[in-house]
Amino acid sequence: GAGVSQSPRYKVAKRGQDVALRCDPISGHVSLFWYQQALGQGPEFLTYFQNEAQLDKSGLPSDRFFAERPEGSVSTLKIQRTQQEDSAVYLCASSLFGTIYFGEGSWLTVV
Amino acid sequence: TQLLEQSPQFLSIQEGENLTVYCNSSSVFSSLQWYRQEPGEGPVLLVTVVTGGEVKKLKRLTFQFGDARKDSSLHITAAQPGDTGLYLCAGVGQFYFGTGTSLTVIP
């Protein structure tokens, strides 16, 4: 596609519910990143993939967060047993040669 | 972990005024990038600075990389409402973004 596509754009989840957020990176981009962003704050790094390999997951806040990219293209960020503090925008980004291109984000609200 | 501190955190100015935002770190970066993020959108790359002391201009925006490659500044001349957004710095290859400066330009 022309840009990084994320879905859903908006998600309201009840506390304790599991959610899955999808990212379609720019075709051919090797690197894929997930970030968590609170309102008015800079994005916080969650995890990084190079092709299908998850090279860095040091930013995942707890074992309730899990990300995968099984075929080196589409990625899914899964949050289990959501809690209110998980409410944020989740940004996906991809890159090929250094420049990072971001999607519009998935807005998650946990009620 | 935020390795890059930005200041000020919030800035509200009148159209036509000048402003400078800062990005500081205790770490040395091989290069640094500035992004602008508008509400409801992802960050968009504005510029990459590579050499210590480098100055780059993008229309009314002037970016400077510190001599020691630990800090950077963004100066906007004659700000316009279209400059409103969240300005972010990021160390290339580091995955980490700065704390952000939220700029509002009032018409």
XYZ file of C-alpha atoms in Angstrom:
218
model
C 0.000 0.000 0.000
C 0.928 3.645 -0.192
C 1.374 4.063 3.528
C 1.308 2.251 6.842
C -2.214 1.132 7.591
C -3.514 0.365 11.065
C -6.782 -1.142 12.200
C -8.970 -0.641 14.002
C -8.592 3.121 14.179
C -10.643 3.259 17.346
C -11.308 0.534 19.884
C -13.212 0.665 23.137
C -12.569 -2.363 25.312
C -13.984 -3.364 28.650
C -11.431 -3.938 31.354
C -10.267 -7.538 31.206
C -11.021 -7.943 27.514
C -8.349 -9.018 25.036
C -7.632 -6.773 22.033
C -5.677 -7.217 18.812
C -4.315 -4.312 16.808
C -3.210 -4.826 13.224
C -0.492 -3.093 11.234
C 0.042 -3.312 7.472
C 3.470 -1.803 6.779
C 4.607 -0.266 3.525
C 5.281 -3.078 1.066
C 8.901 -4.205 1.136
C 9.772 -2.486 4.401
C 11.968 -4.752 6.465
C 11.758 -2.969 9.800
C 8.571 -2.588 11.801
C 8.085 -0.801 15.093
C 5.293 -0.510 17.649
C 4.974 2.491 19.935
C 2.568 3.489 22.691
C 1.675 7.165 22.965
C -0.192 9.003 25.699
C -1.906 12.266 24.867
C 0.602 15.103 24.393
C 3.581 12.839 25.058
C 6.239 11.413 22.801
C 5.801 7.830 21.544
C 7.200 5.164 23.878
C 9.006 2.287 22.155
C 7.388 -1.115 22.582
C 9.001 -3.544 20.155
C 10.926 -3.887 16.880
C 10.898 -6.474 14.108
C 13.286 -7.066 11.276
C 11.340 -9.187 8.836
C 9.707 -11.863 10.998
C 12.304 -11.710 13.758
C 11.420 -9.755 16.885
C 14.805 -8.243 17.680
C 13.828 -6.038 20.589
C 10.833 -6.295 22.886
C 12.310 -4.448 25.807
C 9.586 -1.790 25.743
C 6.623 -4.107 26.220
C 5.251 -3.032 29.616
C 4.115 -6.433 30.836
C 3.609 -10.013 29.779
C 0.062 -9.064 28.819
C 1.510 -7.452 25.705
C 2.515 -9.664 22.799
C 3.494 -8.814 19.232
C 4.049 -10.986 16.207
C 4.934 -10.667 12.542
C 4.850 -14.283 11.361
C 5.470 -13.732 7.637
C 7.561 -10.613 7.870
C 4.813 -8.314 6.659
C 1.603 -7.723 8.649
C 2.065 -7.404 12.388
C -0.365 -7.777 15.257
C -0.044 -6.302 18.731
C -2.128 -8.217 21.232
C -3.018 -6.994 24.681
C -4.507 -9.510 27.063
C -6.741 -8.686 30.019
C -6.721 -4.980 29.230
C -6.470 -2.494 32.069
C -7.311 1.192 32.182
C -3.648 2.200 32.046
C -3.448 0.524 28.627
C -5.583 3.345 27.202
C -3.386 5.097 24.636
C -2.698 5.465 20.957
C -0.719 2.559 19.545
C 1.444 3.602 16.622
C 2.965 1.277 14.086
C 5.846 2.365 11.867
C 7.918 0.774 9.144
C 11.185 1.633 7.476
C 13.526 0.396 4.785
C 16.558 2.674 4.744
C 16.422 4.709 7.923
C 13.390 6.946 7.393
C 10.509 5.766 9.560
C 6.960 6.071 8.271
C 4.146 5.995 10.783
C 0.566 4.879 10.535
C -2.241 7.003 11.932
C -2.454 4.888 15.062
C -5.041 2.782 16.827
C -6.792 4.645 19.635
C -7.532 2.244 22.493
C -9.809 3.225 25.354
C -10.285 0.753 28.189
C -13.410 1.349 30.262
C 12.661 5.185 29.100
C 12.996 8.675 27.643
C 16.624 9.446 26.851
C 15.764 12.706 25.093
C 14.328 15.610 27.074
C 12.495 18.309 25.171
C 11.639 21.785 26.356
C 9.346 23.477 26.715
C 6.695 20.791 27.039
C 3.921 23.168 25.987
C 4.114 26.397 24.023
C 1.278 28.701 22.984
C 2.156 31.726 20.885
C 0.553 34.287 18.614
C 0.834 34.042 14.856
C 3.940 35.833 13.613
C 6.065 35.218 16.705
C 9.349 33.323 16.699
C 10.077 30.324 18.911
C 12.745 27.782 19.725
C 12.325 24.285 21.089
C 15.126 22.200 22.491
C 16.077 18.538 22.569
C 18.722 17.463 25.076
C 20.364 14.192 26.003
C 23.272 12.911 28.028
C 23.989 10.464 25.206
C 25.809 11.093 21.953
C 23.828 10.364 18.802
C 25.272 9.636 15.389
C 22.364 11.576 13.947
C 19.079 12.983 15.126
C 15.692 13.485 13.536
C 12.851 15.931 14.083
C 9.230 14.977 13.491
C 5.941 16.867 13.596
C 2.747 15.130 14.616
C -0.663 16.644 13.976
C -3.725 15.574 15.982
C -5.020 12.192 14.887
C -2.011 11.484 12.712
C 1.297 9.696 13.064
C 4.569 11.651 13.301
C 6.023 12.840 9.991
C 9.742 13.291 9.473
C 10.886 16.901 9.010
C 14.672 16.608 8.912
C 17.704 14.509 9.803
C 20.841 16.201 11.147
C 24.045 14.236 10.978
C 27.122 16.378 11.599
C 27.932 18.120 14.876
C 27.267 21.836 14.468
C 25.140 21.263 11.374
C 22.395 23.765 10.560
C 19.566 22.862 8.206
C 16.796 25.111 7.006
C 13.359 24.045 5.861
C 11.448 27.183 4.839
C 10.772 28.976 8.164
C 12.214 26.137 10.251
C 15.891 26.074 11.239
C 17.365 22.946 12.817
C 20.710 22.843 14.581
C 22.672 19.842 15.852
C 24.960 20.546 18.793
C 28.717 20.320 18.348
C 28.873 17.380 20.770
C 25.907 15.669 19.037
C 24.017 15.489 22.355
C 21.494 18.233 21.729
C 19.506 19.914 19.003
C 17.219 22.878 18.546
C 14.389 23.813 16.240
C 13.714 27.491 15.575
C 10.535 28.622 13.831
C 10.361 32.106 12.367
C 7.041 33.921 12.021
C 4.965 31.009 13.259
C 1.703 30.246 11.488
C -1.375 28.315 12.663
C -0.355 25.507 10.327
C 2.757 24.972 12.478
C 0.548 23.764 15.335
C 1.410 20.235 16.403
C 3.592 18.033 18.556
C 7.287 18.341 17.731
C 9.407 15.311 18.481
C 13.099 14.602 18.301
C 14.493 11.104 17.967
C 17.937 9.581 17.882
C 18.435 7.664 14.655
C 18.710 3.947 15.276
C 17.842 4.338 18.939
C 14.088 3.708 18.679
C 13.452 6.353 21.320
C 11.621 9.626 20.890
C 11.871 12.741 22.989
C 9.245 13.855 25.453
C 7.719 16.196 22.875
C 6.856 19.884 22.607
C 3.215 20.677 21.982
C 2.998 23.913 19.986
C -0.175 25.938 19.490
C -0.075 28.958 17.204
C -3.030 31.253 17.765
C -4.309 33.173 14.714
